[in-house]
Amino acid sequence: MTRRDLTGQELSGRDSTGPDSPVRDMAVDADVFVIGAGPAGLTAAYCLTKHARSVLVIERDPAYVGGISRTVDYKGFLFDIGGHRFFSKSKEVVALWQEILPDDFITRPRLSRIYYNGKFFSYPLRAFEALIKLGVFTSATCLMSYAYAKIFPVAPARTFHDWVRNQFGERLFQIFFKTYTEKVWGMSCDEISADWAAQRIKGLDLATAVINGLKRSLRAGRKRRGDGKADGNTVKTLIESFQYPRKGPGMMWEAAARKIAAQGGRILMGRELLRLEFDTSRNHWRIEARTADAKREIFTARHVVSSAPLRELVERIKPAPISLLHARALRYRDFLTVALMVRQAELFPDNWIYIHDPRVKVGRVQNFRSWSPEMVPEGMSCLGLEYFCFEGDGMWNAADRDLIALAKEEVAQIGLVAAADVVDACVVRQAKAYPVYDEDYRDNVAAIRRDLEGDYPTLHVIGRNGMHRYNNQDHAMMTAMLAARNILAGERLYDVWNVNEDAEYHEAGESGAREALDSVRLVPEKIAEDRAA
């Protein structure tokens, strides 16, 4: 029976009922085989098909492209899995977004708060507000704790706790970092590597936060009185507006999938990677996948680009790489969203609220109307309550009705909406949302990288899970763009591991996309240029 992909094109890969079924001797099904149709995988496929390379993409999800950046549609309510702002300091990434989705971006104000001790705090910090809400005594202890940390830092800072304590002081760590971080990761802050903090909140300290908070507070006061000009030289640590597809990030990746198909690429949905083997005699890859109805398929390709979780990729390479035990030691954090449909149009203006309260299990609340009014029917709102868990634990395995009841109870306890106003709800689970930065992750990833790069030069790992690195969406895209360039050049000109390795990245600028147009942060230099330097 002839097999066709979602674009209607015939597939040349053969059906198989076992791992030893024959394939053709010389021809391959694709120049490049891409595993995963998330932002990284689709970016790689899009860049390659623009240059007429034969590309085949498989995606485990039977319906959605975009991975964690997909947009879920539930009875006309659209919601994002985690919240994905579109901003970047890379001109090339911003240009690619506009190329793929030229007419559907809207500019949205960025507003988020922290819920702590029954009160809401603006995020980023507004100094006067924080002083009033924390109280004079607590504010004073925070400043004394900060001074003590600067005089007596923990050296070396090995853990997340050490790093944040050195930057902000122990008291602020306890108030604004510990509870939320431990909800997200399901482990003590003393077990999380300092790399996590260094990557996500580098470049910030208490002095900078207070100074910028004072400037924001004074600027807001002048604006209310109408007696002053904005300070154009103010250093901002967090963006104040961002670009967003009007119907969610899935618009971007659905458009990318259509353009890949128009350029000759093929995307196969509902396929799970089973086996990956390099045939040295024929100098190509042999890939085995399984369809949703348990049929096995065999494909061949000259290059493989993987955005699949690094642990899963290594486990499926045959014969087993020597770094297999390192791969099996990698850990992931999963989460689920309970989407609540509320019969009110205006609940609160925030895009999301961080919940720093140990009395409730929810970690963050998204307000999807504030992301885009087009994502929610008129007169309604949709809140996404995010619960962080491990796949297979009690939270993950809980019945949907129990999770919905918990979410309704907690959203009322926080004071955001009355449970009686919730008229419908659904639950979406997301496995392997976050690569865990535990004490050993760096050594494990380094061992895997040495192994794969040494034995498989035509295997390219990209993206957040593909590299086991908590990259933002634009960083994941940049790794894919560089991998595509390496494939087109026929040699490893760029080191994708340098993306977001050293560059500061704390969302600077008044508008993420607008700032990116004038940015000098582009791509890592070519490897040859690095050596010459």
XYZ file of C-alpha atoms in Angstrom:
533
model
C 0.000 0.000 0.000
C 1.367 3.424 -0.956
C 2.103 5.594 2.079
C 1.630 9.354 1.969
C 2.598 12.151 4.346
C 0.349 14.983 5.547
C 0.977 16.906 2.313
C -0.221 13.995 0.163
C 3.252 13.152 -1.149
C 4.315 9.548 -1.568
C 6.936 8.224 0.816
C 9.781 6.063 -0.411
C 10.643 4.584 2.984
C 9.485 0.992 3.369
C 7.059 -0.511 5.824
C 8.686 -2.992 8.146
C 7.657 -5.533 10.719
C 11.140 -5.927 12.140
C 14.464 -4.128 12.496
C 16.237 -6.137 9.791
C 14.005 -5.391 6.807
C 15.995 -4.419 3.702
C 16.417 -0.908 2.348
C 17.772 0.226 -0.979
C 21.505 0.035 -1.493
C 22.301 3.511 -2.787
C 19.383 5.948 -2.710
C 18.177 7.592 0.493
C 14.724 8.792 1.413
C 16.037 12.253 2.343
C 19.261 14.191 2.504
C 18.288 15.266 6.010
C 16.047 13.473 8.500
C 14.725 15.734 11.282
C 13.466 14.319 14.567
C 10.880 16.584 16.210
C 8.624 19.311 14.789
C 9.127 21.900 17.524
C 10.731 25.328 17.012
C 14.221 23.868 16.516
C 13.253 21.003 14.228
C 10.962 23.108 12.033
C 13.514 25.930 11.821
C 16.158 23.485 10.598
C 13.750 21.984 8.061
C 12.630 25.407 6.834
C 16.198 26.676 6.355
C 17.252 23.502 4.535
C 14.247 23.290 2.210
C 14.827 26.912 1.179
C 18.030 25.601 -0.404
C 16.334 22.655 -2.133
C 17.655 20.044 0.246
C 15.501 16.958 0.592
C 14.120 16.967 4.150
C 11.841 14.595 6.048
C 10.530 15.453 9.539
C 8.895 13.090 12.019
C 6.855 14.276 15.006
C 5.483 12.131 17.828
C 2.354 14.237 18.364
C -0.437 13.089 16.032
C -1.985 16.543 15.614
C 0.144 19.497 16.751
C 3.424 20.883 15.469
C 5.371 23.344 17.613
C 6.250 21.097 20.552
C 5.916 23.030 23.784
C 5.336 26.156 21.639
C 2.133 24.773 20.164
C -1.279 26.380 20.665
C -4.010 24.117 22.013
C -7.592 24.645 20.821
C -10.299 23.624 23.296
C -13.829 24.523 22.190
C -12.632 27.775 20.627
C -10.399 28.712 23.572
C -6.763 28.930 22.452
C -3.977 28.630 24.964
C -0.212 28.461 25.044
C 1.764 25.744 26.827
C 3.872 27.798 29.202
C 3.656 31.228 27.588
C 6.033 32.105 24.725
C 6.927 35.725 24.146
C 8.548 36.513 20.815
C 11.592 38.669 21.440
C 15.233 38.201 20.575
C 18.520 40.045 20.461
C 19.302 38.233 17.215
C 18.458 40.098 14.033
C 18.396 36.846 12.110
C 15.871 35.167 14.379
C 13.545 38.176 14.291
C 13.867 38.318 10.505
C 12.982 34.626 10.261
C 9.884 35.107 12.430
C 8.734 37.921 10.147
C 9.525 35.861 7.056
C 7.448 32.901 8.217
C 4.559 34.877 9.752
C 4.685 38.375 8.221
C 1.173 39.691 8.950
C 0.020 38.158 12.217
C 2.151 39.631 15.018
C 0.681 41.997 17.561
C 2.519 44.047 20.183
C 1.492 43.205 23.725
C 2.356 44.951 27.003
C 4.399 42.831 29.377
C 2.948 42.705 32.882
C 3.632 40.089 35.519
C 3.505 39.961 39.304
C 4.617 37.789 42.193
C 2.088 36.524 44.733
C 3.761 36.269 48.135
C 2.341 36.182 51.656
C -1.141 37.099 50.451
C 0.078 40.150 48.492
C 0.907 40.917 44.869
C 4.308 42.416 44.034
C 5.124 43.952 40.669
C 7.757 42.105 38.688
C 10.274 43.544 38.001
C 10.726 45.242 41.337
C 9.202 48.610 42.142
C 11.205 49.721 45.122
C 8.611 51.830 46.966
C 5.875 49.257 46.494
C 8.125 46.448 47.749
C 9.190 48.527 50.763
C 5.577 49.180 51.750
C 4.336 45.630 51.205
C 7.302 43.876 52.842
C 7.362 46.336 55.709
C 10.233 48.406 57.055
C 11.612 45.634 59.275
C 11.670 42.964 56.537
C 13.113 45.421 54.017
C 15.870 46.317 56.462
C 16.731 42.659 57.074
C 16.873 42.117 53.297
C 19.407 44.924 52.921
C 21.493 43.690 55.854
C 21.411 40.155 54.471
C 22.544 41.470 51.089
C 25.429 43.403 52.659
C 26.514 40.305 54.600
C 26.464 38.179 51.421
C 28.671 40.675 49.620
C 31.200 40.717 52.457
C 31.117 36.954 53.022
C 30.173 35.249 49.733
C 29.952 31.492 49.317
C 32.890 30.484 47.145
C 32.750 28.674 44.885
C 29.007 28.987 44.294
C 28.086 25.430 43.340
C 24.332 25.426 43.825
C 21.381 27.625 42.874
C 21.069 28.553 46.556
C 24.721 29.646 46.722
C 24.500 31.720 43.555
C 21.279 33.574 44.445
C 22.385 34.111 48.041
C 25.612 35.719 46.785
C 23.699 37.997 44.390
C 20.713 38.984 46.539
C 21.311 37.855 50.112
C 19.779 34.988 52.072
C 16.604 36.824 53.075
C 15.561 37.721 49.533
C 16.454 34.199 48.427
C 13.996 32.841 50.987
C 11.253 35.305 49.983
C 11.423 35.493 46.208
C 13.382 32.497 44.929
C 13.197 29.399 47.121
C 9.495 28.444 47.054
C 8.851 29.011 43.362
C 12.117 27.411 42.230
C 11.518 24.294 44.311
C 7.987 24.038 42.913
C 9.343 24.183 39.386
C 12.108 21.626 39.860
C 10.746 19.362 42.579
C 14.037 19.400 44.431
C 15.910 21.497 46.948
C 17.707 24.610 45.719
C 20.823 22.990 47.210
C 20.556 20.220 44.594
C 20.190 22.527 41.580
C 23.352 23.581 39.791
C 24.458 27.208 39.939
C 24.527 27.018 36.123
C 20.756 27.381 36.155
C 20.862 30.721 37.935
C 23.880 31.917 35.974
C 22.076 31.275 32.684
C 18.608 32.543 33.584
C 19.193 35.554 35.869
C 22.798 36.504 35.185
C 23.702 40.152 35.099
C 21.270 41.103 37.856
C 21.983 41.854 41.496
C 20.122 43.609 44.285
C 21.825 46.964 43.792
C 20.894 47.011 40.090
C 17.351 45.881 40.831
C 16.820 48.551 43.501
C 18.303 51.338 41.356
C 16.190 50.363 38.349
C 13.166 49.913 40.612
C 13.620 53.438 41.958
C 13.935 54.803 38.437
C 10.778 52.996 37.332
C 8.899 54.244 40.381
C 10.037 57.845 39.839
C 9.343 57.642 36.122
C 5.852 56.284 36.800
C 5.256 59.147 39.243
C 6.376 61.758 36.725
C 4.201 60.161 34.079
C 1.140 60.311 36.350
C 1.837 63.998 37.077
C 2.742 64.756 33.468
C 5.799 66.752 34.588
C 8.770 64.961 33.176
C 10.283 63.177 30.207
C 11.136 59.522 30.146
C 14.806 58.809 30.725
C 15.977 57.376 27.428
C 19.206 56.164 28.993
C 17.572 54.064 31.730
C 18.907 50.522 31.758
C 15.997 48.112 31.761
C 16.421 44.543 32.904
C 13.152 43.165 31.548
C 11.228 43.919 28.398
C 8.127 46.091 28.740
C 6.410 44.845 25.581
C 6.791 41.913 23.240
C 5.590 40.522 19.942
C 3.097 37.672 19.887
C 1.149 35.852 17.152
C -2.461 36.963 17.459
C -3.717 33.394 17.847
C -0.796 32.031 19.836
C 2.658 30.644 19.002
C 1.166 27.675 17.170
C 0.394 30.084 14.318
C 4.129 30.448 13.731
C 4.880 26.749 13.605
C 1.796 25.783 11.620
C 2.844 28.405 9.049
C 6.394 27.021 9.077
C 5.073 23.501 8.462
C 3.022 24.696 5.483
C 6.008 26.508 3.981
C 8.273 23.493 4.488
C 5.740 21.376 2.565
C 5.499 24.043 -0.166
C 9.295 23.940 -0.488
C 9.275 20.170 -0.961
C 9.807 18.982 2.616
C 7.738 16.242 4.228
C 6.339 16.156 7.763
C 5.028 12.898 9.208
C 2.864 13.195 12.310
C 2.279 10.560 14.957
C 5.711 8.934 14.513
C 7.864 7.732 17.399
C 11.592 7.175 16.905
C 12.528 3.561 17.664
C 16.029 3.017 16.336
C 18.857 4.980 14.768
C 21.839 3.267 13.151
C 24.661 4.543 10.963
C 25.532 2.261 8.063
C 29.254 2.824 7.546
C 29.364 0.747 4.355
C 26.755 2.959 2.664
C 27.579 6.145 4.590
C 24.018 6.905 5.566
C 21.628 6.638 8.487
C 18.961 3.989 8.842
C 16.051 5.187 10.963
C 13.176 3.103 12.288
C 9.954 4.752 13.457
C 6.571 3.553 14.674
C 3.211 5.013 13.679
C 0.298 5.630 16.035
C -1.264 2.348 14.900
C 1.964 0.443 15.745
C 3.167 0.008 12.156
C 6.944 0.197 11.769
C 8.614 2.248 9.049
C 12.198 2.395 7.823
C 13.846 5.532 6.408
C 17.344 6.367 5.245
C 19.144 9.723 5.214
C 22.596 11.238 4.890
C 22.200 13.543 7.904
C 20.084 13.339 11.045
C 19.055 16.475 12.953
C 17.596 15.730 16.375
C 15.623 17.958 18.711
C 14.409 14.901 20.639
C 15.359 14.676 24.332
C 19.063 13.854 24.442
C 18.482 10.893 26.753
C 15.976 9.333 24.344
C 18.194 9.938 21.322
C 21.213 8.176 22.815
C 19.067 5.264 24.034
C 17.864 4.675 20.466
C 21.266 4.720 18.758
C 22.446 1.204 17.859
C 24.914 -0.142 18.705
C 24.702 1.595 22.071
C 27.168 4.501 22.429
C 29.666 4.385 25.280
C 27.927 7.439 26.783
C 24.643 5.551 27.281
C 24.915 5.558 31.083
C 25.563 9.316 31.037
C 22.421 9.787 28.939
C 20.318 7.707 31.290
C 21.438 9.928 34.172
C 19.886 13.020 32.549
C 16.664 14.133 34.194
C 13.660 16.143 33.040
C 10.892 18.075 34.756
C 7.376 17.799 33.408
C 4.316 19.939 33.971
C 0.629 20.182 33.275
C -1.719 23.071 32.598
C -5.245 23.199 33.950
C -7.086 25.646 31.695
C -10.087 27.263 33.383
C -12.746 28.987 31.252
C -14.233 31.894 33.191
C -17.429 33.850 32.473
C -15.762 37.249 32.877
C -13.968 39.307 30.265
C -11.590 41.267 32.484
C -10.023 39.492 35.448
C -6.598 41.088 35.864
C -4.156 42.670 33.401
C -1.130 40.394 33.969
C 0.153 38.026 31.300
C 1.086 35.695 34.155
C 1.546 35.635 37.929
C 4.263 33.722 39.786
C 2.883 31.992 42.884
C 5.456 32.130 45.723
C 3.111 30.597 48.277
C 3.822 27.132 49.725
C 0.183 26.761 50.808
C -0.893 26.076 47.216
C 0.615 23.697 44.658
C 0.143 25.891 41.580
C 3.376 27.520 40.422
C 2.233 30.046 37.841
C -1.059 31.383 36.475
C -1.354 32.461 32.832
C -4.044 34.897 31.662
C -4.458 34.145 27.969
C -6.719 37.100 27.185
C -3.790 39.327 28.193
C -1.538 37.435 25.772
C -3.986 38.084 22.950
C -7.702 38.977 23.036
C -8.189 36.825 19.925
C -7.412 33.655 21.870
C -10.581 33.840 23.980
C -14.278 34.200 22.969
C -15.934 37.549 23.606
C -17.004 38.088 27.204
C -14.863 35.215 28.515
C -11.415 34.646 29.993
C -9.117 31.653 30.105
C -6.633 31.060 32.917
C -3.880 28.463 32.727
C -2.784 27.118 36.118
C 0.601 25.419 35.804
C 1.585 22.518 38.039
C 5.124 21.186 37.877
C 5.617 17.464 38.351
C 7.507 14.363 37.250
C 5.990 12.094 34.641
C 4.395 9.200 36.489
C 4.110 10.842 39.925
C 0.869 11.483 41.803
C 0.216 14.873 40.235
C 0.901 13.637 36.706
C -1.315 10.560 37.137
C -4.163 12.365 38.903
C -7.562 12.215 37.212
C -8.482 15.311 35.207
C -11.558 15.937 37.383
C -9.381 15.994 40.515
C -6.880 18.381 38.923
C -9.682 20.693 37.803
C -11.182 20.688 41.302
C -7.755 21.516 42.775
C -7.208 24.360 40.289
C -10.623 25.898 40.998
C -9.977 25.726 44.729
C -6.519 27.267 44.509
C -7.399 30.072 42.095
C -10.130 31.100 44.527
C -7.760 30.823 47.507
C -5.307 33.170 45.806
C -8.178 35.561 45.138
C -8.048 35.693 41.347
C -11.509 34.345 40.538
C -14.406 32.651 42.335
C -14.729 28.937 41.689
C -18.389 29.446 40.773
C -17.367 31.626 37.807
C -15.459 28.741 36.160
C -17.783 27.277 33.513
C -15.499 24.722 31.845
C -11.967 23.348 32.099
C -9.469 20.967 30.544
C -6.053 19.491 31.382
C -2.989 19.332 29.099
C 0.097 17.373 30.162
C 3.558 18.240 28.827
C 6.331 15.694 29.286
C 9.998 16.738 29.368
C 9.270 20.437 29.482
C 12.492 21.362 31.283
C 15.953 19.727 31.263
C 17.101 19.452 34.877
C 20.354 21.173 35.864
C 21.411 18.913 38.703
C 24.923 18.575 40.089
C 26.066 16.078 37.438
C 24.253 17.263 34.326
C 27.200 19.225 32.894
C 29.604 16.283 33.055
C 26.980 13.944 31.595
C 26.215 16.249 28.665
C 29.939 16.795 27.998
C 30.525 13.035 27.841
C 27.619 12.547 25.439
C 28.777 15.406 23.263
C 32.331 14.007 22.968
C 30.928 10.606 22.106
C 28.461 11.723 19.443
C 30.694 14.307 17.782
C 33.573 11.835 17.625
C 31.636 8.910 16.141
C 28.763 10.561 14.251
C 29.742 13.769 12.420
C 26.476 13.707 10.434
C 24.319 13.651 13.578
C 23.340 17.163 14.696
C 21.655 17.860 18.048
C 19.701 21.116 18.404
C 17.168 22.860 20.612
C 16.291 22.761 24.296
C 15.850 19.044 24.833
C 18.134 18.046 21.983
C 21.063 19.675 23.791
C 19.697 19.337 27.347
C 19.997 23.081 27.768
C 17.277 25.415 29.011
C 17.321 27.586 25.901
C 14.696 30.157 25.060
C 12.749 29.699 21.838
C 15.032 32.026 19.892
C 18.152 30.243 21.140
C 16.677 26.908 20.050
C 16.018 28.400 16.625
C 19.552 29.731 16.361
C 21.049 26.297 17.052
C 18.876 24.960 14.221
C 19.911 27.725 11.831
C 23.582 27.046 12.508
C 23.161 23.285 12.137
C 21.490 23.895 8.764
C 24.431 26.057 7.675
C 26.864 23.330 8.672
C 24.938 20.754 6.614
C 24.728 23.032 3.579
C 28.454 23.802 3.820
C 29.398 20.153 4.197
C 31.492 20.884 7.297
C 31.083 22.075 10.871
C 31.624 25.797 10.418
C 29.707 26.798 13.557
C 29.606 25.323 17.027
C 25.939 25.254 18.012
C 26.921 24.765 21.651
C 28.139 28.365 21.777
C 24.592 29.707 21.397
C 23.588 31.395 24.681
C 26.778 30.177 26.324
C 28.390 33.512 27.070
C 26.008 36.219 25.828
C 24.046 38.167 28.422
C 20.369 37.532 28.025
C 18.016 39.114 30.470
C 15.435 40.479 28.070
C 16.830 43.979 27.752
C 15.052 46.659 25.819
C 11.785 48.522 25.650
C 10.376 46.156 23.051
C 11.870 42.752 22.477
C 11.376 42.642 18.741
C 12.138 46.320 18.175
C 15.336 46.143 20.215
C 16.410 43.093 18.253
C 16.431 45.056 15.006
C 19.270 47.213 16.288
C 21.126 44.509 18.157
C 24.747 43.612 17.522
C 24.307 40.146 19.040
C 24.176 37.891 16.023
C 25.516 34.350 15.803
C 28.604 32.631 17.207
C 31.670 33.173 15.088
C 32.761 30.455 12.737
C 35.003 27.804 14.255
C 37.773 28.624 11.782
C 37.601 32.288 12.765
C 37.720 31.357 16.441
C 40.909 29.402 15.846
C 42.460 32.188 13.823
C 41.726 34.628 16.629
